[in-house]
Amino acid sequence: MVKTRQPVGRAELLAQARSALATGQSVLLRGPAGVGKSTVLDALALRPRAAVVLRSAAAEAEAELPYLGLIDLLDGASEAAFGTLPEHLRAAIDGALLRTALPETPYDQLAVRLAVLELLRALAADRSVLLIVDDLQWIDEPSAEVLRFVARRLEGTSIRLLAAERFAGDADPSRADLCPQPCVQLTVSPLSESDVVDLLRERFGGSVTRRDAQRIYRASRGNPLYVTELGRALRARTTPVAPMEPLPVPDKLRALLSARIATLPESERPILLLTAAAARPSVALLERCGVSVGRGLEAVRTGMLVVEPDGAIRFTHPLLCEMVYADAPAPERASAHERLAEVATDPVERSRHLAAARDAPDETLARSLAEAADAARLRGAPAAAA
Ligand SMILES: Nc1ncnc2c1ncn2[C@@H]1O[C@H](COP(=O)(O)OP(=O)(O)O)[C@@H](O)[C@H]1O
Ligand SMILES: [Mg+2]
């Protein structure tokens, strides 16, 4: 989705990133959930200054599906570029990216790596190429291995990577090694108080008072997702908040998102859960699962889900997806995976759903998702640069 609005308070960060890209460097944006990485990425993607832009956004649900990240990323590569590959590399990449039927013999990982490298070199032969990957932390490991291999061999080409990675603390592993060198790592920091005021004004007009804005700033510690959710919750109140009264909303981003999800009609729950559990949710996929995605969804109206013109469905923020999944009762999660397994055409995807369905009361996963969301709030401060 292309947003034309300029992000609030990011002029300096955008300038740093643009100048790095303009001088042939790759850029890795890092920060906790909701701090505004995708927003900065979108703003940079709007005026990319590259002849060829290939873009993908990884999702947590697809992290176990091999090569899905590359399928997405290379979807925009021209057929002509594929045509330049020698036959055995072409066969390997076509098999790996499911461009042809599955090969009969196992495909050779090295051939896939070489094929992607050659493909990118062909694309960059006479033009500049920018690869954009959002949520780098979720790219499936096979795709990551290919990108890692390729990154070390791109010196002297005009190929750069612009990526965003969720990073909440020093203990988080980083995929910075997927970035071709030289690469600039930029921390996406929380917004300042005056930026928070601007953001609230932009979203909610004059309905948020200065005092409320200050409280929202303090509660959110400048995390824009938290800011907009608090603003929304405040606006939904019919009576104003008295000066000494605490903000009438949960003090954790995770709890706030759960509360918002809980306001949706019961009838939309299957849509939300199937969307959260699927790797590539779409209107057609949900229909195959026996759920119709009618017009006028409350989840769409309230800005939680987006149905793209091509029928793809996505949450407006991955934390919403995580909370829908984490909050669903285990039997409902199992039955969603069961249904998705029935309609999946890709065997890997089917087995992933089956495993998830059989393994339903997975408190560990729910807990770790919840902890991740909590950590995002707690660590609204910029992550230490690695
Ligand atoms: N600088 C900004 N100006 C205006 N809105 C922002 C800004 N940064 C983030 N937001 C809003 O906050 C929410 C979370 O931002 P997002 O970019 O999705 O965060 P992240 O990718 O780091 O999780 C989105 O609704 C986005 O529109
Ligand atoms: Mg994001």
Coordinates of N, CA, C and O in Angstrom, one line a residue, residues 23-122:
T23 N 24.6 6.8 -2.2 CA 26.0 6.5 -2.3 C 26.3 5.0 -2.4 O 27.4 4.6 -2.0
G24 N 25.3 4.2 -2.8 CA 25.6 2.8 -3.1 C 25.6 1.9 -1.8 O 26.1 0.8 -1.9
Q25 N 25.1 2.4 -0.7 CA 25.2 1.6 0.5 C 23.8 1.0 0.7 O 22.8 1.5 0.3
S26 N 23.8 -0.2 1.4 CA 22.5 -0.8 1.8 C 22.1 -0.2 3.2 O 22.9 0.4 3.9
V27 N 20.8 -0.3 3.5 CA 20.3 0.3 4.7 C 19.5 -0.7 5.5 O 18.6 -1.3 4.9
L28 N 19.8 -0.9 6.7 CA 19.0 -1.7 7.6 C 18.3 -0.9 8.7 O 19.0 -0.3 9.5
L29 N 17.0 -0.8 8.7 CA 16.3 -0.1 9.7 C 15.9 -1.0 10.8 O 15.4 -2.1 10.6
R30 N 16.2 -0.6 12.1 CA 15.9 -1.5 13.2 C 15.2 -0.8 14.3 O 15.4 0.3 14.6
G31 N 14.3 -1.6 15.0 CA 13.6 -1.0 16.1 C 12.5 -2.0 16.5 O 12.2 -3.0 15.9
P32 N 11.9 -1.7 17.7 CA 10.8 -2.6 18.2 C 9.5 -2.5 17.4 O 9.4 -1.6 16.6
A33 N 8.6 -3.4 17.7 CA 7.3 -3.4 17.0 C 6.6 -2.1 17.2 O 6.6 -1.6 18.3
G34 N 6.0 -1.6 16.1 CA 5.2 -0.4 16.2 C 6.0 0.9 16.2 O 5.3 2.0 16.2
V35 N 7.3 0.9 16.2 CA 8.0 2.2 16.3 C 8.0 3.0 15.0 O 8.3 4.2 15.0
G36 N 7.6 2.3 13.9 CA 7.5 3.0 12.7 C 8.5 2.6 11.5 O 8.7 3.4 10.6
K37 N 9.0 1.4 11.6 CA 9.9 0.9 10.6 C 9.3 0.8 9.2 O 9.8 1.3 8.2
S38 N 8.1 0.2 9.1 CA 7.4 0.0 7.8 C 7.1 1.4 7.2 O 7.1 1.5 6.0
T39 N 6.7 2.3 8.1 CA 6.3 3.6 7.6 C 7.5 4.3 7.0 O 7.3 4.9 5.9
V40 N 8.7 4.2 7.6 CA 9.9 4.8 7.0 C 10.2 4.1 5.7 O 10.6 4.7 4.7
L41 N 10.1 2.8 5.7 CA 10.4 2.0 4.5 C 9.5 2.4 3.3 O 9.9 2.6 2.2
D42 N 8.2 2.6 3.7 CA 7.2 3.0 2.6 C 7.6 4.3 2.1 O 7.5 4.6 0.9
A43 N 8.0 5.3 3.0 CA 8.4 6.6 2.5 C 9.6 6.5 1.6 O 9.7 7.2 0.6
L44 N 10.5 5.7 1.9 CA 11.7 5.5 1.1 C 11.4 4.9 -0.2 O 12.0 5.2 -1.3
A45 N 10.5 3.9 -0.2 CA 10.1 3.2 -1.4 C 9.3 4.1 -2.4 O 9.3 3.8 -3.6
L46 N 8.8 5.1 -1.9 CA 8.0 6.0 -2.8 C 8.8 6.7 -3.8 O 8.4 6.9 -4.9
R47 N 10.1 7.1 -3.4 CA 11.0 7.7 -4.4 C 12.3 6.9 -4.3 O 13.3 7.4 -3.8
P48 N 12.3 5.8 -5.0 CA 13.5 4.9 -4.7 C 14.8 5.2 -5.4 O 15.8 4.7 -5.0
R49 N 14.8 6.0 -6.4 CA 16.0 6.3 -7.2 C 16.7 5.0 -7.6 O 18.0 4.9 -7.5
A50 N 16.0 4.1 -8.0 CA 16.6 2.9 -8.6 C 15.7 2.5 -9.8 O 14.5 2.7 -9.7
A51 N 16.4 1.9 -10.8 CA 15.6 1.5 -12.0 C 14.7 0.3 -11.7 O 13.6 0.2 -12.2
V52 N 15.2 -0.6 -11.0 CA 14.5 -1.8 -10.7 C 14.3 -1.9 -9.2 O 15.2 -1.9 -8.4
V53 N 13.0 -2.1 -8.8 CA 12.8 -2.2 -7.3 C 12.1 -3.6 -7.1 O 11.0 -3.8 -7.8
L54 N 12.6 -4.4 -6.3 CA 12.0 -5.7 -6.0 C 11.7 -5.7 -4.5 O 12.5 -5.3 -3.7
R55 N 10.4 -6.0 -4.2 CA 10.0 -5.8 -2.8 C 9.3 -7.0 -2.2 O 8.6 -7.7 -2.9
S56 N 9.5 -7.3 -1.0 CA 8.8 -8.3 -0.3 C 8.6 -7.9 1.2 O 9.4 -7.2 1.7
A57 N 7.6 -8.5 1.8 CA 7.4 -8.3 3.2 C 7.1 -9.7 3.8 O 6.2 -10.4 3.4
A58 N 8.0 -10.0 4.7 CA 7.8 -11.4 5.3 C 6.8 -11.3 6.4 O 6.5 -10.3 7.0
A59 N 6.1 -12.4 6.7 CA 5.1 -12.5 7.7 C 5.5 -13.7 8.6 O 6.1 -14.7 8.1
E60 N 5.2 -13.6 9.9 CA 5.6 -14.6 10.8 C 5.1 -16.0 10.4 O 5.8 -17.0 10.5
A61 N 3.8 -16.0 9.9 CA 3.2 -17.3 9.6 C 3.9 -18.0 8.4 O 3.7 -19.2 8.2
E62 N 4.7 -17.3 7.7 CA 5.3 -18.0 6.5 C 6.8 -18.3 6.8 O 7.5 -18.8 5.9
A63 N 7.3 -18.0 8.0 CA 8.7 -18.2 8.3 C 9.2 -19.6 8.0 O 10.3 -19.9 7.8
E64 N 8.2 -20.6 8.1 CA 8.7 -22.0 7.9 C 8.4 -22.5 6.5 O 8.7 -23.7 6.2
L65 N 8.0 -21.6 5.6 CA 7.7 -22.1 4.3 C 8.9 -21.8 3.4 O 9.1 -20.6 3.1
P66 N 9.6 -22.8 2.9 CA 10.8 -22.5 2.2 C 10.7 -21.7 1.0 O 9.8 -21.9 0.2
Y67 N 11.5 -20.7 0.8 CA 11.7 -19.8 -0.4 C 10.5 -18.9 -0.6 O 10.4 -18.2 -1.6
L68 N 9.5 -18.8 0.4 CA 8.4 -17.9 0.2 C 8.9 -16.5 0.1 O 8.4 -15.7 -0.7
G69 N 9.9 -16.2 0.9 CA 10.5 -14.8 0.8 C 11.1 -14.5 -0.5 O 10.8 -13.4 -1.1
L70 N 11.8 -15.4 -1.1 CA 12.4 -15.2 -2.5 C 11.3 -15.2 -3.5 O 11.4 -14.4 -4.5
I71 N 10.3 -16.0 -3.4 CA 9.2 -16.0 -4.4 C 8.6 -14.6 -4.4 O 8.4 -14.1 -5.5
D72 N 8.4 -14.0 -3.3 CA 7.8 -12.7 -3.2 C 8.8 -11.7 -3.8 O 8.4 -10.8 -4.6
L73 N 10.0 -11.8 -3.3 CA 11.0 -10.7 -3.7 C 11.2 -10.7 -5.2 O 11.3 -9.7 -5.9
L74 N 11.3 -12.0 -5.8 CA 11.7 -12.0 -7.2 C 10.5 -12.1 -8.2 O 10.6 -12.2 -9.4
D75 N 9.3 -11.9 -7.6 CA 8.1 -11.9 -8.4 C 8.1 -10.8 -9.4 O 7.6 -10.9 -10.5
G76 N 8.8 -9.7 -9.1 CA 8.8 -8.5 -10.0 C 10.0 -8.6 -11.0 O 10.2 -7.7 -11.8
A77 N 10.8 -9.6 -10.9 CA 12.0 -9.7 -11.8 C 11.4 -10.1 -13.2 O 10.5 -10.9 -13.4
S78 N 12.0 -9.5 -14.2 CA 11.5 -9.7 -15.6 C 11.8 -11.1 -16.1 O 12.8 -11.7 -15.7
E79 N 11.0 -11.6 -17.0 CA 11.2 -12.9 -17.6 C 12.5 -12.8 -18.4 O 13.2 -13.8 -18.4
A80 N 12.8 -11.7 -18.9 CA 14.0 -11.6 -19.7 C 15.3 -11.9 -18.9 O 16.2 -12.6 -19.3
A81 N 15.2 -11.4 -17.6 CA 16.4 -11.7 -16.7 C 16.4 -13.2 -16.4 O 17.5 -13.8 -16.4
F82 N 15.3 -13.8 -16.2 CA 15.3 -15.3 -16.0 C 15.9 -16.0 -17.2 O 16.6 -17.0 -17.1
G83 N 15.5 -15.4 -18.4 CA 15.9 -16.0 -19.7 C 17.4 -16.0 -19.9 O 18.0 -16.8 -20.7
T84 N 18.2 -15.1 -19.1 CA 19.6 -15.1 -19.3 C 20.3 -16.2 -18.6 O 21.5 -16.5 -18.8
L85 N 19.6 -17.0 -17.7 CA 20.3 -18.0 -16.9 C 20.6 -19.2 -17.7 O 19.7 -19.7 -18.6
P86 N 21.7 -19.8 -17.5 CA 22.0 -21.1 -18.1 C 20.9 -22.2 -17.7 O 20.4 -22.0 -16.6
E87 N 20.7 -23.1 -18.5 CA 19.6 -24.0 -18.3 C 19.5 -24.7 -16.9 O 18.5 -24.7 -16.3
H88 N 20.7 -25.2 -16.4 CA 20.6 -25.9 -15.1 C 20.3 -24.9 -14.0 O 19.6 -25.3 -13.0
L89 N 20.7 -23.7 -14.1 CA 20.4 -22.7 -13.0 C 18.9 -22.3 -13.2 O 18.2 -22.1 -12.2
R90 N 18.5 -22.2 -14.4 CA 17.1 -21.8 -14.6 C 16.2 -22.9 -14.0 O 15.2 -22.6 -13.4
A91 N 16.5 -24.1 -14.2 CA 15.7 -25.2 -13.7 C 15.7 -25.2 -12.2 O 14.7 -25.4 -11.6
A92 N 16.9 -24.9 -11.6 CA 16.9 -24.9 -10.1 C 16.1 -23.8 -9.5 O 15.3 -24.0 -8.6
I93 N 16.2 -22.6 -10.1 CA 15.4 -21.5 -9.6 C 13.9 -21.6 -9.8 O 13.1 -21.4 -9.0
D94 N 13.6 -22.2 -11.0 CA 12.2 -22.4 -11.3 C 11.6 -23.4 -10.3 O 10.4 -23.2 -9.9
G95 N 12.3 -24.4 -10.0 CA 11.8 -25.4 -9.1 C 11.7 -24.8 -7.7 O 10.7 -25.0 -7.0
A96 N 12.7 -24.1 -7.2 CA 12.8 -23.6 -5.9 C 11.6 -22.6 -5.7 O 11.0 -22.5 -4.6
L97 N 11.4 -21.8 -6.7 CA 10.4 -20.7 -6.5 C 9.0 -21.1 -7.0 O 8.1 -20.3 -7.1
L98 N 8.8 -22.4 -7.2 CA 7.6 -23.0 -7.6 C 7.0 -22.3 -8.9 O 5.8 -22.2 -9.1
R99 N 8.0 -21.9 -9.8 CA 7.6 -21.4 -11.1 C 7.2 -22.5 -12.0 O 6.5 -22.3 -13.0
T100 N 7.7 -23.7 -11.7 CA 7.3 -24.9 -12.5 C 6.9 -25.9 -11.5 O 7.0 -25.7 -10.3
A101 N 6.5 -27.1 -12.0 CA 6.1 -28.2 -11.1 C 7.4 -28.6 -10.3 O 8.5 -28.3 -10.7
L102 N 7.1 -29.2 -9.2 CA 8.3 -29.7 -8.4 C 9.2 -30.6 -9.2 O 8.7 -31.5 -9.9
P103 N 10.5 -30.3 -9.1 CA 11.4 -31.2 -9.8 C 11.4 -32.6 -9.3 O 11.0 -32.8 -8.1
E104 N 11.8 -33.6 -10.1 CA 11.8 -35.0 -9.6 C 12.9 -35.3 -8.7 O 12.8 -36.1 -7.8
T105 N 14.0 -34.7 -9.0 CA 15.2 -34.9 -8.1 C 15.3 -33.7 -7.2 O 14.9 -32.6 -7.5
P106 N 15.8 -33.9 -5.9 CA 15.9 -32.8 -5.0 C 16.8 -31.7 -5.7 O 17.8 -31.9 -6.3
Y107 N 16.3 -30.4 -5.5 CA 17.1 -29.4 -6.2 C 18.3 -29.1 -5.3 O 18.4 -29.2 -4.1
D108 N 19.3 -28.6 -6.1 CA 20.6 -28.4 -5.5 C 20.7 -27.0 -4.9 O 20.4 -26.0 -5.6
Q109 N 20.9 -26.9 -3.6 CA 20.9 -25.6 -3.0 C 21.9 -24.6 -3.6 O 21.6 -23.4 -3.7
L110 N 23.1 -25.2 -3.9 CA 24.1 -24.3 -4.5 C 23.6 -23.7 -5.8 O 23.8 -22.5 -6.1
A111 N 22.9 -24.6 -6.6 CA 22.4 -24.1 -7.9 C 21.4 -23.0 -7.7 O 21.4 -22.0 -8.4
V112 N 20.6 -23.1 -6.7 CA 19.6 -22.1 -6.4 C 20.3 -20.8 -6.0 O 20.0 -19.7 -6.5
R113 N 21.3 -20.9 -5.2 CA 22.0 -19.7 -4.8 C 22.7 -19.0 -6.0 O 22.6 -17.8 -6.1
L114 N 23.4 -19.8 -6.8 CA 24.0 -19.3 -7.9 C 23.0 -18.6 -8.9 O 23.3 -17.6 -9.5
A115 N 21.9 -19.3 -9.0 CA 20.9 -18.8 -10.0 C 20.4 -17.4 -9.5 O 20.3 -16.5 -10.3
V116 N 20.1 -17.3 -8.2 CA 19.6 -16.0 -7.7 C 20.7 -14.9 -7.9 O 20.4 -13.8 -8.4
L117 N 22.0 -15.3 -7.6 CA 23.1 -14.4 -7.8 C 23.1 -13.9 -9.3 O 23.2 -12.7 -9.6
E118 N 23.1 -14.9 -10.2 CA 23.2 -14.5 -11.6 C 22.0 -13.7 -12.1 O 22.1 -12.8 -12.9
L119 N 20.8 -14.1 -11.5 CA 19.6 -13.3 -11.9 C 19.8 -11.8 -11.5 O 19.5 -10.9 -12.3
L120 N 20.2 -11.6 -10.3 CA 20.4 -10.3 -9.8 C 21.4 -9.5 -10.6 O 21.3 -8.4 -11.0
R121 N 22.5 -10.2 -10.9 CA 23.6 -9.6 -11.7 C 23.0 -9.2 -13.1 O 23.4 -8.2 -13.6
A122 N 22.2 -10.1 -13.7 CA 21.6 -9.8 -15.0 C 20.7 -8.6 -14.9 O 20.8 -7.7 -15.7

